[in-house]
Coordinates of N, CA, C and O in Angstrom, one line a residue:
M1 N 93.2 141.6 117.0 CA 92.3 141.8 115.9 C 91.1 141.0 116.2 O 91.1 140.0 116.9
S2 N 90.0 141.5 115.6 CA 88.7 140.8 115.7 C 88.4 140.0 114.5 O 88.5 140.5 113.3
V3 N 88.0 138.7 114.6 CA 87.6 137.9 113.5 C 86.3 137.2 113.8 O 85.9 137.0 114.9
N4 N 85.6 136.9 112.7 CA 84.3 136.1 112.8 C 84.7 134.7 112.4 O 85.3 134.5 111.4
L5 N 84.3 133.8 113.2 CA 84.5 132.4 113.0 C 83.2 131.6 112.9 O 82.4 131.7 113.8
D6 N 83.0 130.9 111.8 CA 81.8 130.1 111.6 C 82.1 128.7 112.1 O 82.7 127.9 111.5
I7 N 81.6 128.5 113.4 CA 81.8 127.2 114.1 C 80.5 126.6 114.4 O 79.6 127.2 115.1
N8 N 80.3 125.3 114.0 CA 79.1 124.6 114.3 C 77.8 125.3 113.9 O 76.9 125.4 114.6
D9 N 77.9 126.0 112.7 CA 76.8 126.7 112.2 C 76.4 127.9 113.0 O 75.2 128.4 113.1
E10 N 77.3 128.5 113.7 CA 77.1 129.7 114.6 C 78.3 130.6 114.3 O 79.4 130.1 114.2
I11 N 78.0 131.9 114.2 CA 79.1 132.8 114.0 C 79.6 133.4 115.4 O 78.8 133.8 116.2
Y12 N 80.9 133.2 115.6 CA 81.5 133.7 116.9 C 82.4 134.8 116.5 O 83.2 134.7 115.5
Q13 N 82.4 135.9 117.3 CA 83.3 137.0 117.1 C 84.4 136.8 118.2 O 84.1 136.6 119.3
A14 N 85.7 136.7 117.7 CA 86.7 136.4 118.7 C 87.8 137.5 118.5 O 88.1 137.9 117.4
E15 N 88.4 137.9 119.6 CA 89.5 138.8 119.6 C 90.8 137.8 119.7 O 90.9 137.0 120.6
I16 N 91.6 137.9 118.7 CA 92.7 137.0 118.6 C 94.0 137.8 118.4 O 94.0 139.0 117.9
R17 N 95.1 137.2 118.7 CA 96.4 137.7 118.3 C 96.8 137.0 117.0 O 96.4 135.9 116.8
P18 N 97.7 137.6 116.3 CA 98.1 137.0 115.0 C 98.7 135.6 115.1 O 98.6 134.8 114.2
F19 N 99.2 135.3 116.3 CA 99.9 134.0 116.5 C 99.0 133.0 117.3 O 99.4 131.9 117.6
S20 N 97.7 133.3 117.6 CA 96.8 132.4 118.3 C 96.5 131.2 117.4 O 96.1 131.4 116.2
T21 N 96.6 130.1 118.0 CA 96.1 128.9 117.2 C 94.6 128.7 117.3 O 94.0 129.2 118.3
L22 N 94.0 128.1 116.4 CA 92.6 127.8 116.4 C 92.2 127.0 117.7 O 91.2 127.3 118.3
L23 N 93.1 126.0 118.0 CA 92.8 125.3 119.2 C 92.7 126.1 120.5 O 91.8 126.0 121.3
S24 N 93.6 127.1 120.6 CA 93.6 127.9 121.8 C 92.3 128.8 121.8 O 91.7 129.0 122.9
I25 N 91.9 129.3 120.7 CA 90.7 130.1 120.6 C 89.5 129.3 120.9 O 88.6 129.7 121.7
L26 N 89.4 128.1 120.3 CA 88.3 127.2 120.6 C 88.1 126.9 122.1 O 87.0 127.1 122.6
R27 N 89.2 126.6 122.7 CA 89.2 126.2 124.1 C 89.1 127.3 125.1 O 88.2 127.3 126.0
L28 N 90.0 128.3 124.9 CA 90.1 129.3 125.9 C 89.2 130.5 125.7 O 88.8 131.1 126.7
E29 N 88.9 130.8 124.5 CA 88.1 132.0 124.3 C 86.6 131.7 124.1 O 85.7 132.4 124.5
L30 N 86.3 130.5 123.4 CA 85.0 130.2 123.1 C 84.4 129.1 123.9 O 83.2 128.8 123.8
G31 N 85.2 128.4 124.8 CA 84.7 127.4 125.6 C 84.3 126.1 125.0 O 83.6 125.2 125.5
L32 N 84.8 125.9 123.8 CA 84.6 124.6 123.0 C 85.8 123.7 123.3 O 86.8 123.7 122.6
T33 N 85.6 122.9 124.4 CA 86.8 122.1 124.9 C 86.8 120.7 124.4 O 87.7 119.9 124.9
G34 N 86.0 120.3 123.4 CA 86.1 119.0 122.9 C 87.4 118.7 122.2 O 87.9 117.5 122.2
S35 N 87.9 119.6 121.5 CA 89.2 119.5 120.8 C 90.3 119.5 121.9 O 90.3 120.5 122.7
K36 N 91.1 118.5 122.0 CA 92.0 118.4 123.1 C 93.5 118.7 122.7 O 93.9 118.4 121.6
P37 N 94.2 119.4 123.6 CA 95.6 119.6 123.3 C 96.4 118.3 123.6 O 96.1 117.7 124.7
G38 N 97.2 117.9 122.8 CA 98.0 116.7 123.0 C 99.5 117.1 122.8 O 100.1 117.7 123.6
C39 N 99.9 116.8 121.6 CA 101.3 117.1 121.2 C 101.6 118.5 120.9 O 102.7 119.0 121.0
L40 N 100.6 119.3 120.5 CA 100.7 120.7 120.1 C 101.6 120.9 118.9 O 102.0 122.0 118.7
N41 N 101.9 119.9 118.1 CA 102.7 120.1 116.9 C 102.1 119.3 115.7 O 102.8 119.1 114.7
G42 N 100.8 118.9 115.8 CA 100.2 118.3 114.6 C 100.4 116.8 114.5 O 100.0 116.2 113.5
D43 N 101.0 116.1 115.4 CA 101.2 114.7 115.3 C 100.1 113.8 115.8 O 99.9 112.7 115.2
C44 N 99.5 114.1 116.9 CA 98.6 113.2 117.6 C 97.2 113.2 117.1 O 96.5 112.1 117.2
G45 N 96.6 114.3 116.7 CA 95.3 114.4 116.2 C 94.2 114.6 117.3 O 93.0 114.6 116.9
A46 N 94.6 114.7 118.5 CA 93.6 114.9 119.6 C 92.8 116.2 119.4 O 91.7 116.3 119.9
C47 N 93.3 117.1 118.6 CA 92.7 118.4 118.4 C 92.0 118.5 117.1 O 91.6 119.6 116.7
T48 N 91.7 117.4 116.4 CA 91.2 117.4 115.1 C 89.8 118.1 115.0 O 88.9 117.7 115.8
I49 N 89.6 118.9 114.0 CA 88.3 119.6 113.7 C 88.1 119.3 112.2 O 89.0 118.9 111.5
I50 N 86.9 119.7 111.8 CA 86.7 119.6 110.3 C 86.5 121.1 109.9 O 85.8 121.8 110.4
M51 N 87.3 121.4 108.8 CA 87.2 122.7 108.2 C 86.9 122.6 106.7 O 87.7 121.9 106.0
D52 N 85.8 123.1 106.3 CA 85.4 123.0 104.9 C 85.4 121.6 104.4 O 85.8 121.2 103.3
G53 N 84.9 120.7 105.3 CA 84.7 119.3 105.0 C 85.9 118.4 105.2 O 85.8 117.2 105.0
L54 N 87.1 118.9 105.5 CA 88.3 118.1 105.7 C 88.8 118.2 107.1 O 88.7 119.2 107.7
P55 N 89.4 117.1 107.6 CA 90.0 117.2 109.0 C 91.3 118.0 109.0 O 92.1 117.9 108.1
Y56 N 91.4 118.8 110.0 CA 92.6 119.6 110.3 C 92.9 119.5 111.7 O 92.1 119.4 112.6
K57 N 94.2 119.6 112.0 CA 94.7 119.7 113.4 C 94.7 121.1 113.9 O 95.5 121.9 113.4
S58 N 93.8 121.4 114.8 CA 93.6 122.8 115.2 C 94.8 123.4 115.9 O 94.9 124.6 116.1
C59 N 95.7 122.6 116.4 CA 96.9 123.1 117.1 C 97.9 123.7 116.2 O 98.8 124.4 116.7
I60 N 97.8 123.4 114.9 CA 98.8 124.0 114.0 C 98.1 124.9 112.9 O 98.8 125.3 112.0
I61 N 96.9 125.3 113.2 CA 96.2 126.2 112.3 C 96.1 127.5 113.1 O 95.6 127.5 114.2
L62 N 96.5 128.6 112.5 CA 96.3 129.9 113.1 C 94.8 130.3 113.0 O 94.2 130.0 112.0
A63 N 94.3 130.8 114.1 CA 92.9 131.2 114.1 C 92.6 132.2 113.0 O 91.5 132.1 112.4
V64 N 93.5 133.0 112.6 CA 93.2 134.0 111.5 C 93.0 133.2 110.2 O 92.3 133.7 109.4
E65 N 93.6 132.1 110.0 CA 93.5 131.3 108.8 C 92.1 130.7 108.7 O 91.6 130.3 107.7
A66 N 91.4 130.5 109.9 CA 90.1 129.9 109.9 C 88.9 130.9 109.6 O 87.8 130.5 109.4
A67 N 89.2 132.2 109.6 CA 88.2 133.2 109.3 C 87.6 132.9 107.9 O 88.4 132.7 107.0
G68 N 86.3 133.0 107.8 CA 85.7 132.8 106.5 C 85.5 131.3 106.1 O 85.0 131.1 105.0
R69 N 85.9 130.4 107.0 CA 85.8 129.0 106.6 C 84.8 128.3 107.5 O 84.5 128.8 108.6
K70 N 84.2 127.3 107.1 CA 83.2 126.5 107.9 C 83.9 125.5 108.7 O 84.5 124.6 108.2
I71 N 83.7 125.6 110.1 CA 84.4 124.8 111.0 C 83.4 123.9 111.8 O 82.3 124.5 112.2
T72 N 83.7 122.7 112.0 CA 82.9 121.8 112.8 C 83.8 121.2 113.9 O 84.8 120.7 113.6
T73 N 83.3 121.3 115.1 CA 84.0 120.7 116.2 C 83.2 119.5 116.7 O 82.0 119.3 116.3
I74 N 83.7 118.7 117.6 CA 82.9 117.6 118.2 C 81.6 118.0 118.7 O 80.6 117.3 118.6
E75 N 81.6 119.2 119.3 CA 80.3 119.7 119.9 C 79.3 119.9 118.8 O 78.1 119.9 119.1
G76 N 79.7 120.1 117.5 CA 78.7 120.4 116.5 C 78.2 119.1 115.8 O 77.3 119.2 115.0
L77 N 78.7 117.9 116.1 CA 78.2 116.7 115.5 C 76.8 116.3 116.0 O 76.0 115.9 115.2
K78 N 76.5 116.4 117.2 CA 75.2 116.1 117.8 C 74.7 114.7 117.3 O 73.8 114.7 116.5
N79 N 75.2 113.7 117.9 CA 74.8 112.3 117.7 C 74.9 111.8 116.2 O 74.0 111.2 115.7
A80 N 76.0 112.1 115.6 CA 76.3 111.6 114.3 C 76.5 110.1 114.4 O 76.8 109.6 115.5
P81 N 76.2 109.4 113.4 CA 76.3 107.9 113.4 C 77.6 107.4 113.9 O 77.7 106.4 114.6
I82 N 78.7 108.1 113.6 CA 80.0 107.6 114.0 C 80.1 107.7 115.5 O 80.8 106.8 116.1
Q83 N 79.5 108.6 116.2 CA 79.5 108.7 117.6 C 78.9 107.4 118.3 O 79.5 106.8 119.2
T84 N 77.7 107.1 117.7 CA 77.1 105.9 118.2 C 77.9 104.6 117.9 O 78.0 103.7 118.8
A85 N 78.5 104.6 116.8 CA 79.3 103.4 116.4 C 80.5 103.3 117.3 O 80.9 102.1 117.6
F86 N 81.1 104.4 117.7 CA 82.2 104.3 118.7 C 81.8 103.6 120.0 O 82.5 102.8 120.5
I87 N 80.6 104.0 120.4 CA 80.1 103.4 121.7 C 79.8 101.9 121.5 O 80.2 101.0 122.2
E88 N 79.1 101.6 120.4 CA 78.7 100.2 120.1 C 79.9 99.3 119.9 O 79.8 98.1 120.1
N89 N 81.0 99.8 119.4 CA 82.1 99.0 119.0 C 83.3 99.1 120.0 O 84.4 98.7 119.8
F90 N 83.0 99.8 121.2 CA 84.0 100.0 122.2 C 85.3 100.5 121.6 O 86.4 100.1 121.9
A91 N 85.2 101.6 120.8 CA 86.3 102.1 120.1 C 87.0 103.2 120.9 O 87.6 104.1 120.3
F92 N 87.0 103.1 122.2 CA 87.8 104.1 123.0 C 88.0 103.5 124.3 O 87.3 102.5 124.7
Q93 N 89.0 104.0 125.1 CA 89.2 103.6 126.4 C 89.2 104.8 127.3 O 88.2 105.2 127.9
C94 N 90.3 105.5 127.4 CA 90.3 106.7 128.3 C 89.5 107.8 127.8 O 89.0 108.6 128.5
G95 N 89.4 108.0 126.5 CA 88.6 108.9 125.8 C 89.2 110.3 125.4 O 88.6 111.1 124.8
Y96 N 90.5 110.5 125.8 CA 91.1 111.7 125.6 C 91.2 112.0 124.1 O 90.9 113.1 123.6
C97 N 91.6 111.0 123.3 CA 91.8 111.2 121.9 C 90.5 111.0 121.1 O 90.5 111.2 119.9
T98 N 89.5 110.5 121.7 CA 88.3 110.1 121.0 C 87.6 111.2 120.2 O 87.3 111.0 119.0
P99 N 87.5 112.4 120.7 CA 86.9 113.5 119.8 C 87.7 113.7 118.5 O 87.1 113.8 117.5
G100 N 89.0 113.6 118.6 CA 89.8 113.8 117.4 C 89.6 112.6 116.4 O 89.5 112.9 115.2
F101 N 89.5 111.4 116.9 CA 89.3 110.3 116.1 C 87.9 110.4 115.4 O 87.7 110.1 114.3
I102 N 86.9 110.7 116.3 CA 85.5 110.8 115.7 C 85.4 111.9 114.6 O 84.8 111.6 113.6
M103 N 86.1 113.0 114.8 CA 86.1 114.0 113.8 C 86.7 113.5 112.5 O 86.2 113.7 111.4
N104 N 87.9 112.9 112.6 CA 88.6 112.3 111.5 C 87.7 111.3 110.8 O 87.6 111.3 109.5
C105 N 87.1 110.4 111.5 CA 86.3 109.3 110.9 C 85.0 109.9 110.3 O 84.6 109.5 109.2
H106 N 84.5 110.9 110.9 CA 83.3 111.6 110.3 C 83.6 112.2 109.0 O 82.9 112.1 108.0
A107 N 84.8 112.9 108.9 CA 85.2 113.5 107.7 C 85.5 112.4 106.6 O 85.1 112.6 105.4
L108 N 86.1 111.3 107.0 CA 86.3 110.2 106.1 C 85.0 109.7 105.5 O 84.9 109.5 104.3
I109 N 84.0 109.4 106.4 CA 82.8 108.9 105.9 C 82.0 109.9 105.0 O 81.3 109.5 104.1
S110 N 82.2 111.2 105.3 CA 81.5 112.2 104.5 C 82.2 112.3 103.2 O 81.5 112.6 102.2
K111 N 83.5 112.1 103.1 CA 84.2 112.2 101.8 C 84.0 111.0 100.9 O 83.9 111.1 99.7
Y112 N 84.0 109.8 101.5 CA 84.0 108.6 100.7 C 82.7 107.8 101.2 O 82.6 107.5 102.3
Q113 N 81.9 107.4 100.2 CA 80.7 106.7 100.5 C 81.1 105.2 100.9 O 80.4 104.7 101.8
N114 N 82.1 104.7 100.3 CA 82.5 103.3 100.6 C 84.0 103.2 100.4 O 84.5 102.5 99.5
P115 N 84.7 103.7 101.4 CA 86.2 103.7 101.3 C 86.7 102.2 101.5 O 86.1 101.4 102.2
S116 N 87.8 102.0 100.9 CA 88.5 100.7 101.1 C 89.1 100.6 102.5 O 89.3 101.6 103.1
K117 N 89.4 99.4 102.9 CA 90.0 99.2 104.2 C 91.4 99.9 104.2 O 91.8 100.5 105.2
E118 N 92.1 100.0 103.1 CA 93.3 100.7 103.0 C 93.2 102.2 103.2 O 94.0 102.8 103.9
T119 N 92.1 102.7 102.6 CA 91.8 104.2 102.8 C 91.5 104.4 104.3 O 92.0 105.4 104.9
I120 N 90.7 103.6 104.9 CA 90.4 103.8 106.3 C 91.6 103.7 107.1 O 91.8 104.6 108.0
K121 N 92.5 102.7 106.9 CA 93.7 102.6 107.7 C 94.6 103.8 107.5 O 95.2 104.3 108.4
E122 N 94.7 104.3 106.3 CA 95.5 105.5 106.0 C 95.0 106.7 106.8 O 95.7 107.5 107.3
W123 N 93.7 106.9 106.8 CA 93.1 108.0 107.5 C 93.3 107.9 109.0 O 93.5 108.9 109.7
L124 N 93.2 106.7 109.5 CA 93.4 106.5 110.9 C 94.8 106.7 111.4 O 95.1 107.0 112.6
E125 N 95.8 106.6 110.5 CA 97.2 106.8 110.8 C 97.5 108.3 111.2 O 98.5 108.5 111.9
S126 N 96.5 109.2 110.9 CA 96.8 110.6 111.3 C 96.5 110.9 112.7 O 96.7 112.0 113.2
N127 N 95.9 110.0 113.5 CA 95.6 110.1 114.9 C 96.3 109.1 115.7 O 96.4 107.9 115.2
I128 N 96.7 109.4 116.9 CA 97.4 108.5 117.8 C 96.5 108.2 119.0 O 96.0 109.1 119.6
C129 N 96.4 106.9 119.4 CA 95.8 106.5 120.6 C 96.7 105.5 121.3 O 97.2 104.6 120.6
R130 N 97.0 105.7 122.5 CA 97.9 104.8 123.3 C 97.1 103.8 124.1 O 97.7 102.9 124.7
C131 N 95.8 103.9 124.2 CA 95.0 103.1 125.1 C 94.3 101.9 124.4 O 94.0 100.9 125.1
T132 N 93.9 102.1 123.2 CA 93.0 101.0 122.6 C 93.6 100.6 121.2 O 94.6 101.2 120.7
S133 N 93.1 99.6 120.7 CA 93.5 99.1 119.4 C 92.7 99.8 118.3 O 91.6 100.2 118.5
Y134 N 93.4 100.0 117.2 CA 92.7 100.7 116.1 C 91.7 99.8 115.5 O 90.8 100.3 114.7
E135 N 91.7 98.5 115.8 CA 90.7 97.6 115.2 C 89.3 98.0 115.6 O 88.4 97.9 114.7
E136 N 89.0 98.4 116.8 CA 87.7 98.7 117.2 C 87.3 100.0 116.5 O 86.1 100.2 116.1
I137 N 88.2 100.9 116.3 CA 87.9 102.2 115.6 C 87.5 101.9 114.1 O 86.6 102.4 113.6
E138 N 88.3 101.0 113.5 CA 88.0 100.6 112.2 C 86.7 99.9 112.1 O 85.9 100.2 111.1
K139 N 86.3 99.1 113.0 CA 85.0 98.4 113.1 C 83.9 99.4 113.2 O 82.9 99.3 112.5
A140 N 84.1 100.5 113.9 CA 83.1 101.5 114.1 C 82.9 102.2 112.7 O 81.7 102.4 112.3
V141 N 83.9 102.5 112.0 CA 83.8 103.2 110.7 C 83.1 102.2 109.7 O 82.2 102.6 109.0
L142 N 83.5 101.0 109.7 CA 82.9 100.0 108.8 C 81.4 99.8 109.1 O 80.6 99.6 108.2
S143 N 81.0 99.8 110.4 CA 79.6 99.7 110.8 C 78.8 100.8 110.2 O 77.7 100.6 109.8
V144 N 79.3 102.0 110.3 CA 78.6 103.2 109.8 C 78.4 103.1 108.3 O 77.3 103.3 107.7
I145 N 79.5 102.7 107.6 CA 79.4 102.5 106.1 C 78.4 101.5 105.8 O 77.6 101.7 104.9
H146 N 78.5 100.3 106.5 CA 77.5 99.2 106.2 C 76.1 99.7 106.4 O 75.2 99.4 105.6
N147 N 75.8 100.4 107.5 CA 74.5 100.9 107.7 C 74.0 101.9 106.7 O 72.9 101.9 106.3
E148 N 74.9 102.7 106.2 CA 74.6 103.7 105.1 C 74.3 103.0 103.8 O 73.4 103.4 103.1
V149 N 75.1 102.0 103.5 CA 74.9 101.2 102.3 C 73.6 100.5 102.3 O 72.8 100.5 101.3
E150 N 73.3 99.9 103.5 CA 72.0 99.2 103.6 C 70.8 100.2 103.5 O 69.8 99.9 102.9
S151 N 70.9 101.4 104.1 CA 69.8 102.3 104.0 C 69.6 102.9 102.6 O 68.5 103.2 102.2
R152 N 70.7 102.9 101.8 CA 70.5 103.3 100.4 C 69.8 102.3 99.5 O 69.2 102.6 98.5
K153 N 69.9 101.0 99.9 CA 69.3 99.9 99.2 C 67.8 99.9 99.4 O 67.0 99.4 98.6
E154 N 67.3 100.5 100.5 CA 65.9 100.5 100.9 C 65.1 101.4 100.0 O 65.4 102.4 99.5

């Protein structure tokens, strides 16, 4: 079947099978390889994308379910503040899970102007990293929030 997918403010027409996951279509059909396959069962978060403003694990979303929805992948962020914050706070090591974390953190910051540390920790629990500490990732999120709060004061 043919579906139109709104990804990163661009419409893609994709030929999919009813059982195709969004992750497989993003990577194999559309060449958007920033979302990474990890566990392939929704546990690790390496494949996280943003759909209609919320983070989703693209390995457990059927591509047909994404038709008509607004999708953002890591390729669509284009120098979002959280990307710079990850670099400045050394919030990654090997980098495999980094796109998923960045997408999750970007959605968090977009949803909450000033989330509590508990909310940040709760959101970070949905992604797994075996290389680095979550402390640096939390610092990256807090630095973006701090910068946004300061810019609103000006």
